Short mmCIF file of C-alpha atoms in Angstrom, two decimals:
data_model
loop_
_atom_site.label_atom_id
_atom_site.label_comp_id
_atom_site.label_asym_id
_atom_site.label_seq_id
_atom_site.Cartn_x
_atom_site.Cartn_y
_atom_site.Cartn_z
CA MET V 1 0.00 0.00 0.00
CA SER V 2 2.78 2.43 0.91
CA SER V 3 4.43 1.88 -2.47
CA ILE V 4 1.15 2.74 -4.19
CA LEU V 5 0.96 5.96 -2.18
CA ARG V 6 4.48 6.87 -3.31
CA SER V 7 3.78 6.21 -6.99
CA LYS V 8 1.66 9.30 -7.58
CA GLU V 9 3.44 10.13 -10.83
CA LEU V 10 2.69 6.65 -12.13
CA ALA V 11 -0.99 7.05 -11.25
CA VAL V 12 -1.34 10.35 -13.09
CA PHE V 13 0.65 8.95 -16.03
CA ILE V 14 -1.77 6.02 -16.27
CA LEU V 15 -4.61 8.55 -16.23
CA PHE V 16 -2.87 10.42 -19.07
CA VAL V 17 -2.65 7.22 -21.14
CA VAL V 18 -6.29 6.33 -20.47
CA VAL V 19 -7.54 9.81 -21.44
CA PHE V 20 -5.31 9.82 -24.53
CA ALA V 21 -6.59 6.42 -25.63
CA PHE V 22 -10.21 7.46 -25.02
CA PHE V 23 -10.05 10.54 -27.24
CA THR V 24 -8.01 8.68 -29.88
CA MET V 25 -10.90 6.23 -30.20
CA GLN V 26 -13.46 9.04 -30.28
CA THR V 27 -11.95 11.06 -33.12
CA GLU V 28 -9.13 10.53 -35.63
CA ARG V 29 -8.17 14.20 -35.48
CA PHE V 30 -7.07 13.97 -31.84
CA ALA V 31 -3.90 11.89 -32.35
CA ALA V 32 -2.92 13.64 -35.57
CA PRO V 33 0.65 15.03 -35.30
CA ASP V 34 -0.45 18.55 -36.23
CA ASN V 35 -3.06 18.58 -33.48
CA LEU V 36 -0.66 17.28 -30.82
CA PHE V 37 1.95 19.77 -32.04
CA ASN V 38 -0.49 22.66 -31.53
CA VAL V 39 -1.68 21.38 -28.14
CA ALA V 40 1.91 21.22 -26.88
CA ARG V 41 2.54 24.78 -28.06
CA GLN V 42 -0.70 26.13 -26.57
CA TYR V 43 -0.01 24.61 -23.15
CA SER V 44 3.67 25.55 -22.90
CA GLU V 45 2.79 28.74 -20.98
CA LEU V 46 0.70 26.76 -18.49
CA ALA V 47 3.63 24.37 -18.00
CA VAL V 48 5.97 27.28 -17.27
CA VAL V 49 3.58 28.82 -14.73
CA SER V 50 2.94 25.43 -13.11
CA VAL V 51 6.66 24.96 -12.36
CA GLY V 52 6.57 27.94 -10.01
CA LEU V 53 3.14 27.14 -8.60
CA THR V 54 4.39 23.67 -7.66
CA MET V 55 7.03 25.25 -5.43
CA VAL V 56 4.47 27.55 -3.80
CA ILE V 57 2.14 24.64 -3.06
CA ILE V 58 5.00 22.51 -1.69
CA THR V 59 5.71 25.32 0.81
CA GLY V 60 2.09 24.98 1.94
CA GLY V 61 0.91 28.14 0.17
CA ILE V 62 -1.30 28.92 -2.79
CA ASP V 63 -1.25 31.52 -5.55
CA ILE V 64 -4.48 32.19 -7.40
CA SER V 65 -3.15 35.34 -9.09
CA VAL V 66 -1.03 33.49 -11.68
CA GLY V 67 -3.53 33.89 -14.55
CA SER V 68 -3.98 37.62 -13.98
CA VAL V 69 -0.23 38.21 -13.73
CA VAL V 70 0.21 36.36 -17.03
CA GLY V 71 -2.43 38.67 -18.54
CA LEU V 72 -0.80 41.82 -17.14
CA SER V 73 2.64 40.84 -18.45
CA SER V 74 1.19 40.04 -21.86
CA VAL V 75 -0.51 43.44 -21.98
CA LEU V 76 2.65 45.29 -20.89
CA VAL V 77 4.52 43.90 -23.90
CA GLY V 78 1.92 45.44 -26.22
CA VAL V 79 1.53 48.74 -24.38
CA LEU V 80 5.26 49.38 -24.05
CA SER V 81 6.25 48.35 -27.58
CA SER V 82 3.27 49.10 -29.83
CA ILE V 83 1.84 52.15 -28.05
CA LEU V 84 4.83 53.77 -26.34
CA GLY V 85 7.33 52.72 -29.01
CA LEU V 86 9.82 51.00 -26.71
CA ASN V 87 12.12 48.33 -28.14
CA ILE V 88 10.25 45.01 -28.18
CA TRP V 89 12.93 43.10 -26.27
CA VAL V 90 13.25 45.82 -23.62
CA SER V 91 9.46 45.65 -23.30
CA CYS V 92 9.68 41.89 -22.77
CA VAL V 93 12.27 42.28 -20.02
CA ILE V 94 10.10 44.89 -18.26
CA ALA V 95 7.04 42.62 -18.56
CA VAL V 96 8.93 39.69 -17.04
CA PHE V 97 10.16 41.87 -14.17
CA ALA V 98 6.62 43.17 -13.67
CA GLY V 99 5.58 39.56 -13.08
CA LEU V 100 8.48 39.21 -10.65
CA GLY V 101 7.28 42.36 -8.87
CA CYS V 102 3.76 40.93 -8.48
CA GLY V 103 5.18 37.74 -6.99
CA LEU V 104 7.48 39.74 -4.69
CA ILE V 105 4.51 41.76 -3.39
CA ASN V 106 2.57 38.55 -2.79
CA GLY V 107 5.49 37.05 -0.91
CA LEU V 108 6.10 40.12 1.25
CA PHE V 109 2.47 40.44 2.32
CA ILE V 110 2.32 36.71 3.10
CA THR V 111 5.61 36.49 4.98
CA LYS V 112 5.92 39.93 6.62
CA ALA V 113 2.30 40.93 7.16
CA LYS V 114 1.32 37.30 7.95
CA LEU V 115 -1.74 37.51 5.72
CA GLN V 116 -3.37 34.38 4.34
CA PRO V 117 -1.97 33.45 0.90
CA ILE V 118 -5.42 33.05 -0.62
CA VAL V 119 -6.44 36.57 0.50
CA VAL V 120 -3.24 38.23 -0.76
CA THR V 121 -3.22 36.46 -4.11
CA LEU V 122 -6.96 37.04 -4.55
CA ALA V 123 -6.29 40.77 -4.18
CA MET V 124 -3.39 40.52 -6.64
CA MET V 125 -5.59 38.59 -9.06
CA SER V 126 -8.15 41.38 -9.07
CA ALA V 127 -5.58 44.20 -9.19
CA ALA V 128 -3.49 42.70 -12.01
CA ARG V 129 -6.49 41.88 -14.18
CA GLY V 130 -8.01 45.31 -13.52
CA LEU V 131 -4.74 47.04 -14.46
CA ALA V 132 -4.57 44.98 -17.67
CA TYR V 133 -8.03 46.23 -18.66
CA VAL V 134 -7.20 49.83 -17.70
CA LEU V 135 -4.01 49.81 -19.79
CA THR V 136 -5.73 48.40 -22.87
CA ARG V 137 -9.21 49.88 -22.29
CA GLY V 138 -10.49 46.38 -22.93
CA SER V 139 -9.05 46.10 -26.45
CA SER V 140 -6.36 43.86 -27.87
CA ILE V 141 -3.01 45.26 -29.04
CA SER V 142 -1.22 43.97 -32.13
CA GLY V 143 1.50 45.14 -34.51
CA PHE V 144 4.44 43.21 -33.13
CA PRO V 145 7.62 42.78 -35.22
CA ASP V 146 8.20 39.46 -36.96
CA ALA V 147 11.23 38.66 -34.78
CA PHE V 148 9.00 38.70 -31.70
CA ALA V 149 6.24 36.66 -33.36
CA ALA V 150 8.87 34.03 -34.19
CA LEU V 151 9.28 33.43 -30.45
CA GLY V 152 5.84 31.86 -30.42
CA GLN V 153 5.78 30.37 -33.90
CA LYS V 154 9.24 28.96 -34.71
CA THR V 155 10.37 25.38 -34.28
CA ILE V 156 13.70 23.85 -33.26
CA GLY V 157 15.16 20.80 -34.93
CA PRO V 158 15.30 18.31 -36.35
CA ILE V 159 16.09 16.57 -33.03
CA PRO V 160 16.92 12.82 -33.28
CA TRP V 161 13.93 10.59 -32.51
CA ILE V 162 11.72 13.61 -31.94
CA GLY V 163 11.84 15.79 -35.03
CA TYR V 164 10.85 19.44 -34.76
CA ILE V 165 9.53 20.93 -31.56
CA PRO V 166 7.95 24.39 -31.12
CA LEU V 167 10.22 26.98 -29.53
CA PRO V 168 7.74 27.67 -26.66
CA VAL V 169 7.77 23.95 -25.84
CA PHE V 170 11.58 23.96 -25.84
CA ILE V 171 11.60 26.93 -23.43
CA ALA V 172 9.10 25.15 -21.18
CA LEU V 173 11.20 21.96 -21.19
CA VAL V 174 14.34 23.88 -20.18
CA LEU V 175 12.49 25.52 -17.28
CA VAL V 176 11.00 22.19 -16.21
CA ILE V 177 14.47 20.60 -16.09
CA LEU V 178 15.85 23.56 -14.13
CA GLY V 179 12.91 23.35 -11.74
CA VAL V 180 13.42 19.62 -11.20
CA LEU V 181 17.14 20.14 -10.51
CA LEU V 182 16.42 23.02 -8.15
CA LEU V 183 14.00 20.97 -6.07
CA ARG V 184 16.03 17.76 -6.06
CA ARG V 185 19.64 18.88 -6.05
CA THR V 186 19.90 22.14 -4.12
CA ALA V 187 19.68 23.26 -0.51
CA LEU V 188 16.98 25.71 -1.60
CA GLY V 189 14.87 22.81 -2.88
CA ARG V 190 15.32 20.89 0.36
CA GLY V 191 14.34 24.04 2.23
CA ILE V 192 11.13 24.34 0.20
CA TYR V 193 10.11 20.81 1.20
CA ALA V 194 11.12 21.39 4.82
CA VAL V 195 9.10 24.60 5.12
CA GLY V 196 6.05 22.90 3.64
CA ALA V 197 6.37 19.96 6.04
CA SER V 198 6.70 22.15 9.15
CA GLU V 199 7.55 25.84 9.35
CA GLU V 200 8.28 25.67 13.07
CA ALA V 201 10.63 22.70 12.73
CA SER V 202 12.34 24.47 9.83
CA ARG V 203 12.94 27.58 11.96
CA LEU V 204 14.34 25.52 14.81
CA SER V 205 16.73 23.78 12.41
CA GLY V 206 18.05 27.09 11.12
CA ILE V 207 16.19 27.35 7.81
CA ASN V 208 15.28 30.91 6.81
CA VAL V 209 11.54 30.43 6.25
CA PHE V 210 11.06 34.04 5.15
CA ARG V 211 13.56 33.73 2.29
CA ILE V 212 12.25 30.35 1.18
CA LYS V 213 8.64 31.52 0.93
CA LEU V 214 9.59 34.86 -0.60
CA PHE V 215 11.59 33.00 -3.24
CA ALA V 216 8.69 30.64 -4.06
CA TYR V 217 6.21 33.47 -4.67
CA SER V 218 8.71 35.71 -6.46
CA PHE V 219 9.90 32.89 -8.72
CA THR V 220 6.29 32.08 -9.58
CA GLY V 221 5.69 35.73 -10.46
CA LEU V 222 8.81 35.72 -12.65
CA LEU V 223 7.58 32.64 -14.53
CA CYS V 224 4.13 34.24 -14.91
CA GLY V 225 5.85 37.24 -16.49
CA LEU V 226 7.69 34.95 -18.89
CA GLY V 227 4.46 33.08 -19.60
CA GLY V 228 2.76 36.37 -20.48
CA VAL V 229 5.51 37.24 -22.95
CA MET V 230 5.33 33.78 -24.50
CA MET V 231 1.56 34.07 -24.85
CA ALA V 232 1.80 37.49 -26.52
CA ALA V 233 4.31 36.03 -28.98
CA ARG V 234 2.17 32.99 -29.72
CA LEU V 235 -1.01 35.00 -30.24
CA VAL V 236 0.90 37.89 -31.90
CA SER V 237 -1.26 40.24 -29.83
CA SER V 238 -1.78 41.36 -26.25
CA VAL V 239 -5.26 40.73 -24.89
CA PRO V 240 -6.42 41.83 -21.42
CA ASP V 241 -8.03 38.48 -20.64
CA ALA V 242 -4.89 36.47 -21.52
CA GLY V 243 -4.26 33.76 -18.97
CA ALA V 244 -7.91 33.56 -17.91
CA ASN V 245 -8.54 30.34 -15.94
CA PHE V 246 -4.78 29.67 -15.69
CA GLU V 247 -5.02 29.65 -11.91
CA PHE V 248 -7.71 26.98 -12.06
CA GLU V 249 -5.93 24.78 -14.61
CA ALA V 250 -2.50 25.20 -12.99
CA ILE V 251 -3.75 24.31 -9.49
CA THR V 252 -5.61 21.31 -10.91
CA ALA V 253 -2.49 20.12 -12.74
CA VAL V 254 -0.26 20.56 -9.68
CA VAL V 255 -2.64 18.74 -7.32
CA MET V 256 -3.38 16.04 -9.88
CA GLY V 257 0.38 15.59 -10.29
CA GLY V 258 0.76 14.61 -6.65
CA SER V 259 1.52 17.86 -4.81
CA SER V 260 -0.34 18.09 -1.54
CA LEU V 261 -2.26 21.25 -0.65
CA ARG V 262 -1.05 20.62 2.91
CA GLY V 263 2.50 21.26 1.73
CA GLY V 264 5.71 19.30 2.09
CA GLU V 265 5.34 16.98 -0.89
CA GLY V 266 5.06 17.03 -4.64
CA ASN V 267 7.36 17.35 -7.61
CA ILE V 268 7.51 19.02 -10.98
CA THR V 269 7.55 15.75 -12.97
CA GLY V 270 4.07 14.91 -11.68
CA THR V 271 2.91 18.47 -12.33
CA ILE V 272 3.97 18.35 -15.97
CA ILE V 273 2.13 15.08 -16.50
CA GLY V 274 -0.87 16.79 -14.87
CA VAL V 275 -0.53 19.66 -17.35
CA GLY V 276 -0.52 17.05 -20.11
CA VAL V 277 -3.77 15.57 -18.79
CA MET V 278 -5.38 19.02 -18.67
CA ALA V 279 -4.17 19.78 -22.21
CA ILE V 280 -5.53 16.63 -23.82
CA LEU V 281 -8.76 16.87 -21.82
CA ARG V 282 -9.43 20.39 -23.11
CA ASN V 283 -8.44 19.53 -26.65
CA GLY V 284 -10.30 16.22 -26.71
CA LEU V 285 -13.49 17.77 -25.33
CA ASN V 286 -13.29 20.50 -27.98
CA LEU V 287 -12.80 18.00 -30.78
CA ILE V 288 -15.79 15.86 -29.79
CA GLY V 289 -17.95 18.99 -29.61
CA VAL V 290 -18.50 19.46 -25.88
CA PRO V 291 -19.63 23.09 -25.27
CA ASP V 292 -17.40 25.39 -23.17
CA ILE V 293 -19.92 25.61 -20.34
CA TRP V 294 -19.89 21.82 -19.96
CA GLN V 295 -16.10 21.74 -20.19
CA GLY V 296 -15.90 24.10 -17.19
CA LEU V 297 -18.18 21.82 -15.21
CA PHE V 298 -16.21 18.74 -16.22
CA LEU V 299 -12.84 20.26 -15.31
CA GLY V 300 -14.26 21.48 -11.99
CA VAL V 301 -15.17 17.89 -11.19
CA VAL V 302 -11.63 16.85 -12.09
CA LEU V 303 -10.23 19.38 -9.58
CA ILE V 304 -12.56 18.14 -6.84
CA LEU V 305 -11.56 14.53 -7.53
CA ALA V 306 -7.87 15.50 -7.42
CA VAL V 307 -8.33 17.19 -4.03
CA LEU V 308 -10.34 14.22 -2.72
CA ALA V 309 -7.60 11.85 -3.90
CA ASP V 310 -5.04 13.99 -2.06
CA ASN V 311 -7.10 13.87 1.16
CA LEU V 312 -7.62 10.11 0.82
CA ARG V 313 -3.91 9.59 0.26
CA ASN V 314 -3.06 11.59 3.39
CA ALA V 315 -5.67 9.74 5.43
CA LEU V 316 -4.31 6.36 4.31
CA ARG V 317 -0.77 7.44 5.09
CA GLU V 318 -1.75 8.49 8.63
CA LYS V 319 -3.53 5.17 9.10
CA LEU V 320 -0.44 3.25 7.98
CA LYS V 321 1.72 5.25 10.41
CA LEU V 322 -0.59 4.30 13.26
CA GLN V 323 -0.42 0.63 12.34
CA PHE V 324 3.38 0.47 12.24
#
């Protein structure tokens, strides 16, 4: 039983295979290379954001502002370059640092003011989305140079055994690998797990809880900023509602991938498989003609089931501890 509880990545991978097989049988278009190619590109931004959110959730926190920060960063690229005439790459850097600033503010209010993460990030969610609408007056911004559009459209390759992969997917893969190494191979990663398992025990053992939590929220903000830039490049426009529902899909992917909302456990490998499940679910439901309103209901049920599975897993683990 304990081995089953530890094999959370295997469980979500089996779910991925089952969902993939189901939609493959439902429609021929689903498993077509072009479709899978586009799905991977469309969900690369969610994968990037989910890397940071995994770290926040492992510390025992939550960040529901990720979608709005992605939208704000995307809008800043358009406002700074197309409206104010700033160099496109300078605009991208500013947009990424704006995301970092949002995450830093979240982290400071949570760690210094001791406010609840859900309250702070809810406020940031509203503020960032509101600012995105104010800056654009509710309209989309286009007119980006071709070099910037290439960031979202180009491919890399051919790579042996794989072929060509979209540049946004390549960027996401690099960040996923860096995130995995950070969590598994560094003192910072061990500190993130320790803080999530017990803040008090971490303090007593000399771990700087303030820095660990501030890093997790700031890093997530930074990745949201990068995700916003990637989305603007892929869509070749800045839209104020960019990143809508990202918070919902990212949290679902992280929890489905084995990270516990109680903190102290989880990993990025499971999260990325969870992102894959979310991606093929959305795409498969679209291809078989399920309306958007029903998709929202369906994905909400998936989130509830993921949280219930997490609670059941924790309850079983506590029961096993009592028995041995």
